[in-house]
């Protein structure tokens, strides 16, 4: 992986998933002869709430059904990627090409989601639902995230 931005974003993920996401991106780049950019990794609750507001109470298109605490990004367990053509993101990329590579690392693809299909999204849940992660975080830190 050559992209410094992607490396920095992967390094901020949960320690238990960093290696899997790094290997996923490196494998995809090598096998498909592409460069990927991690556009999102760990996301704060405030950032998640701002995305949730988009298309509802702020301008723009609805891009998520997840409020703060309801996204695996909020726990460092998800990334969004895009193919880079030089310094330009290629959003027309066929993200389905990444699905079998991600599956090798037990990473789920957002293109399989039912409510809002999220093709650039990949997540490794470690067997947890976000509702469980909210409670674990609440128990650990003594206050709710949301």
PDB file of C-alpha atoms in Angstrom:
ATOM      1  CA  UNK A   1       0.000   0.000   0.000  1.00  0.00           C
ATOM      2  CA  UNK A   2       1.548   3.244  -1.174  1.00  0.00           C
ATOM      3  CA  UNK A   3      -1.154   5.779  -0.346  1.00  0.00           C
ATOM      4  CA  UNK A   4      -0.131   7.614   2.852  1.00  0.00           C
ATOM      5  CA  UNK A   5      -3.680   8.848   3.492  1.00  0.00           C
ATOM      6  CA  UNK A   6      -4.978   5.271   3.408  1.00  0.00           C
ATOM      7  CA  UNK A   7      -2.176   4.034   5.660  1.00  0.00           C
ATOM      8  CA  UNK A   8      -2.939   6.773   8.215  1.00  0.00           C
ATOM      9  CA  UNK A   9      -6.670   5.952   8.165  1.00  0.00           C
ATOM     10  CA  UNK A  10      -6.102   2.205   8.543  1.00  0.00           C
ATOM     11  CA  UNK A  11      -3.727   2.852  11.453  1.00  0.00           C
ATOM     12  CA  UNK A  12      -6.593   4.594  13.302  1.00  0.00           C
ATOM     13  CA  UNK A  13      -8.874   1.536  13.061  1.00  0.00           C
ATOM     14  CA  UNK A  14      -9.492  -0.868  15.927  1.00  0.00           C
ATOM     15  CA  UNK A  15      -6.288  -2.872  16.540  1.00  0.00           C
ATOM     16  CA  UNK A  16      -8.111  -6.173  15.983  1.00  0.00           C
ATOM     17  CA  UNK A  17      -9.020  -5.286  12.368  1.00  0.00           C
ATOM     18  CA  UNK A  18      -6.084  -3.196  11.153  1.00  0.00           C
ATOM     19  CA  UNK A  19      -4.158  -6.126   9.713  1.00  0.00           C
ATOM     20  CA  UNK A  20      -7.178  -7.577   7.877  1.00  0.00           C
ATOM     21  CA  UNK A  21      -8.027  -4.239   6.254  1.00  0.00           C
ATOM     22  CA  UNK A  22      -4.380  -3.626   5.327  1.00  0.00           C
ATOM     23  CA  UNK A  23      -4.124  -7.069   3.698  1.00  0.00           C
ATOM     24  CA  UNK A  24      -7.475  -6.553   1.937  1.00  0.00           C
ATOM     25  CA  UNK A  25      -6.381  -3.254   0.379  1.00  0.00           C
ATOM     26  CA  UNK A  26      -2.932  -4.575  -0.541  1.00  0.00           C
ATOM     27  CA  UNK A  27      -4.391  -7.731  -2.103  1.00  0.00           C
ATOM     28  CA  UNK A  28      -6.980  -5.761  -4.084  1.00  0.00           C
ATOM     29  CA  UNK A  29      -4.359  -3.361  -5.382  1.00  0.00           C
ATOM     30  CA  UNK A  30      -1.996  -6.173  -6.430  1.00  0.00           C
ATOM     31  CA  UNK A  31      -4.625  -8.446  -7.975  1.00  0.00           C
ATOM     32  CA  UNK A  32      -6.587  -5.747  -9.794  1.00  0.00           C
ATOM     33  CA  UNK A  33      -3.590  -3.509 -10.575  1.00  0.00           C
ATOM     34  CA  UNK A  34      -5.290  -0.482  -9.020  1.00  0.00           C
ATOM     35  CA  UNK A  35      -4.679   2.054  -6.276  1.00  0.00           C
ATOM     36  CA  UNK A  36      -7.292   2.347  -3.553  1.00  0.00           C
ATOM     37  CA  UNK A  37      -7.833   5.287  -1.236  1.00  0.00           C
ATOM     38  CA  UNK A  38      -9.480   4.773   2.141  1.00  0.00           C
ATOM     39  CA  UNK A  39     -11.879   7.730   2.134  1.00  0.00           C
ATOM     40  CA  UNK A  40     -13.280   7.019   5.608  1.00  0.00           C
ATOM     41  CA  UNK A  41     -12.169   4.840   8.481  1.00  0.00           C
ATOM     42  CA  UNK A  42     -12.800   5.727  12.107  1.00  0.00           C
ATOM     43  CA  UNK A  43     -15.579   8.298  12.305  1.00  0.00           C
ATOM     44  CA  UNK A  44     -16.626  10.292  15.370  1.00  0.00           C
ATOM     45  CA  UNK A  45     -20.191  10.303  16.664  1.00  0.00           C
ATOM     46  CA  UNK A  46     -20.477  13.979  15.637  1.00  0.00           C
ATOM     47  CA  UNK A  47     -19.308  13.177  12.095  1.00  0.00           C
ATOM     48  CA  UNK A  48     -21.785  10.298  11.914  1.00  0.00           C
ATOM     49  CA  UNK A  49     -24.642  12.497  13.106  1.00  0.00           C
ATOM     50  CA  UNK A  50     -23.724  15.118  10.489  1.00  0.00           C
ATOM     51  CA  UNK A  51     -23.863  12.451   7.753  1.00  0.00           C
ATOM     52  CA  UNK A  52     -27.196  11.217   9.102  1.00  0.00           C
ATOM     53  CA  UNK A  53     -28.583  14.775   8.983  1.00  0.00           C
ATOM     54  CA  UNK A  54     -27.636  15.072   5.320  1.00  0.00           C
ATOM     55  CA  UNK A  55     -30.775  14.949   3.196  1.00  0.00           C
ATOM     56  CA  UNK A  56     -32.928  15.181   6.310  1.00  0.00           C
ATOM     57  CA  UNK A  57     -32.238  18.428   8.136  1.00  0.00           C
ATOM     58  CA  UNK A  58     -29.284  19.631   6.015  1.00  0.00           C
ATOM     59  CA  UNK A  59     -28.744  19.888   2.267  1.00  0.00           C
ATOM     60  CA  UNK A  60     -27.725  16.901   0.193  1.00  0.00           C
ATOM     61  CA  UNK A  61     -28.723  13.364  -0.585  1.00  0.00           C
ATOM     62  CA  UNK A  62     -29.416  10.795   2.162  1.00  0.00           C
ATOM     63  CA  UNK A  63     -26.302   8.634   2.389  1.00  0.00           C
ATOM     64  CA  UNK A  64     -26.817   6.694   5.625  1.00  0.00           C
ATOM     65  CA  UNK A  65     -29.494   5.314   7.901  1.00  0.00           C
ATOM     66  CA  UNK A  66     -27.034   5.130  10.812  1.00  0.00           C
ATOM     67  CA  UNK A  67     -27.071   7.745  13.542  1.00  0.00           C
ATOM     68  CA  UNK A  68     -24.046   8.274  15.779  1.00  0.00           C
ATOM     69  CA  UNK A  69     -23.151   4.997  17.492  1.00  0.00           C
ATOM     70  CA  UNK A  70     -25.038   2.911  14.915  1.00  0.00           C
ATOM     71  CA  UNK A  71     -22.211   2.690  12.362  1.00  0.00           C
ATOM     72  CA  UNK A  72     -19.248   0.342  12.494  1.00  0.00           C
ATOM     73  CA  UNK A  73     -17.155   3.362  11.489  1.00  0.00           C
ATOM     74  CA  UNK A  74     -17.763   4.729  15.009  1.00  0.00           C
ATOM     75  CA  UNK A  75     -15.836   1.771  16.448  1.00  0.00           C
ATOM     76  CA  UNK A  76     -13.018   1.656  13.905  1.00  0.00           C
ATOM     77  CA  UNK A  77     -14.437  -1.485  12.289  1.00  0.00           C
ATOM     78  CA  UNK A  78     -15.249  -0.146   8.808  1.00  0.00           C
ATOM     79  CA  UNK A  79     -13.676   1.594   5.849  1.00  0.00           C
ATOM     80  CA  UNK A  80     -14.936   3.237   2.682  1.00  0.00           C
ATOM     81  CA  UNK A  81     -12.676   3.070  -0.374  1.00  0.00           C
ATOM     82  CA  UNK A  82     -12.431   4.409  -3.899  1.00  0.00           C
ATOM     83  CA  UNK A  83     -10.139   3.621  -6.798  1.00  0.00           C
ATOM     84  CA  UNK A  84      -7.706   6.419  -7.539  1.00  0.00           C
ATOM     85  CA  UNK A  85      -6.702   7.328 -11.088  1.00  0.00           C
ATOM     86  CA  UNK A  86      -3.716   9.517 -10.333  1.00  0.00           C
ATOM     87  CA  UNK A  87      -5.086  12.073  -7.882  1.00  0.00           C
ATOM     88  CA  UNK A  88      -8.697  11.691  -9.048  1.00  0.00           C
ATOM     89  CA  UNK A  89     -11.193   9.350  -7.366  1.00  0.00           C
ATOM     90  CA  UNK A  90     -12.981   7.001  -9.771  1.00  0.00           C
ATOM     91  CA  UNK A  91     -16.461   6.596  -8.257  1.00  0.00           C
ATOM     92  CA  UNK A  92     -17.540   4.656 -11.379  1.00  0.00           C
ATOM     93  CA  UNK A  93     -15.247   1.798 -10.279  1.00  0.00           C
ATOM     94  CA  UNK A  94     -16.887  -1.653 -10.133  1.00  0.00           C
ATOM     95  CA  UNK A  95     -16.736  -2.138  -6.349  1.00  0.00           C
ATOM     96  CA  UNK A  96     -18.145  -5.663  -6.733  1.00  0.00           C
ATOM     97  CA  UNK A  97     -14.652  -6.704  -7.884  1.00  0.00           C
ATOM     98  CA  UNK A  98     -13.505  -6.129  -4.297  1.00  0.00           C
ATOM     99  CA  UNK A  99     -16.133  -8.364  -2.665  1.00  0.00           C
ATOM    100  CA  UNK A 100     -14.375 -11.746  -3.120  1.00  0.00           C
ATOM    101  CA  UNK A 101     -11.069 -10.265  -1.982  1.00  0.00           C
ATOM    102  CA  UNK A 102     -12.699  -8.775   1.127  1.00  0.00           C
ATOM    103  CA  UNK A 103     -14.415 -12.099   1.878  1.00  0.00           C
ATOM    104  CA  UNK A 104     -11.010 -13.775   2.255  1.00  0.00           C
ATOM    105  CA  UNK A 105     -10.429 -11.554   5.280  1.00  0.00           C
ATOM    106  CA  UNK A 106     -13.953 -11.998   6.694  1.00  0.00           C
ATOM    107  CA  UNK A 107     -14.817  -8.451   5.637  1.00  0.00           C
ATOM    108  CA  UNK A 108     -18.413  -7.762   4.577  1.00  0.00           C
ATOM    109  CA  UNK A 109     -19.295  -5.569   1.601  1.00  0.00           C
ATOM    110  CA  UNK A 110     -21.842  -2.737   1.815  1.00  0.00           C
ATOM    111  CA  UNK A 111     -22.978  -3.525  -1.715  1.00  0.00           C
ATOM    112  CA  UNK A 112     -24.921  -6.413  -0.178  1.00  0.00           C
ATOM    113  CA  UNK A 113     -26.843  -4.134   2.217  1.00  0.00           C
ATOM    114  CA  UNK A 114     -30.621  -4.124   1.783  1.00  0.00           C
ATOM    115  CA  UNK A 115     -31.775  -0.655   2.915  1.00  0.00           C
ATOM    116  CA  UNK A 116     -29.093   1.644   1.494  1.00  0.00           C
ATOM    117  CA  UNK A 117     -26.647  -0.135  -0.788  1.00  0.00           C
ATOM    118  CA  UNK A 118     -23.204   1.242   0.111  1.00  0.00           C
ATOM    119  CA  UNK A 119     -20.760  -0.052  -2.512  1.00  0.00           C
ATOM    120  CA  UNK A 120     -17.604   1.730  -1.256  1.00  0.00           C
ATOM    121  CA  UNK A 121     -18.189   0.380   2.306  1.00  0.00           C
ATOM    122  CA  UNK A 122     -16.453  -2.622   3.914  1.00  0.00           C
ATOM    123  CA  UNK A 123     -16.780  -3.734   7.538  1.00  0.00           C
ATOM    124  CA  UNK A 124     -15.419  -6.342   9.912  1.00  0.00           C
ATOM    125  CA  UNK A 125     -17.849  -6.581  12.809  1.00  0.00           C
ATOM    126  CA  UNK A 126     -15.972  -9.074  15.001  1.00  0.00           C
ATOM    127  CA  UNK A 127     -19.351 -10.705  15.549  1.00  0.00           C
ATOM    128  CA  UNK A 128     -20.896  -7.661  17.249  1.00  0.00           C
ATOM    129  CA  UNK A 129     -24.015  -5.702  16.418  1.00  0.00           C
ATOM    130  CA  UNK A 130     -23.684  -1.938  16.796  1.00  0.00           C
ATOM    131  CA  UNK A 131     -26.265  -2.052  19.606  1.00  0.00           C
ATOM    132  CA  UNK A 132     -23.886  -4.321  21.542  1.00  0.00           C
ATOM    133  CA  UNK A 133     -20.928  -2.046  20.835  1.00  0.00           C
ATOM    134  CA  UNK A 134     -22.864   0.936  22.173  1.00  0.00           C
ATOM    135  CA  UNK A 135     -23.409  -0.941  25.450  1.00  0.00           C
ATOM    136  CA  UNK A 136     -19.819  -2.201  25.658  1.00  0.00           C
ATOM    137  CA  UNK A 137     -18.537   1.334  25.143  1.00  0.00           C
ATOM    138  CA  UNK A 138     -21.007   2.689  27.697  1.00  0.00           C
ATOM    139  CA  UNK A 139     -19.887   0.087  30.244  1.00  0.00           C
ATOM    140  CA  UNK A 140     -16.196   0.744  29.579  1.00  0.00           C
ATOM    141  CA  UNK A 141     -16.336   4.539  29.700  1.00  0.00           C
ATOM    142  CA  UNK A 142     -19.253   5.052  32.048  1.00  0.00           C
ATOM    143  CA  UNK A 143     -21.324   7.190  29.688  1.00  0.00           C
ATOM    144  CA  UNK A 144     -23.339   6.594  26.554  1.00  0.00           C
ATOM    145  CA  UNK A 145     -21.914   7.504  23.181  1.00  0.00           C
ATOM    146  CA  UNK A 146     -25.263   8.773  21.946  1.00  0.00           C
TER     147      UNK A 146
END
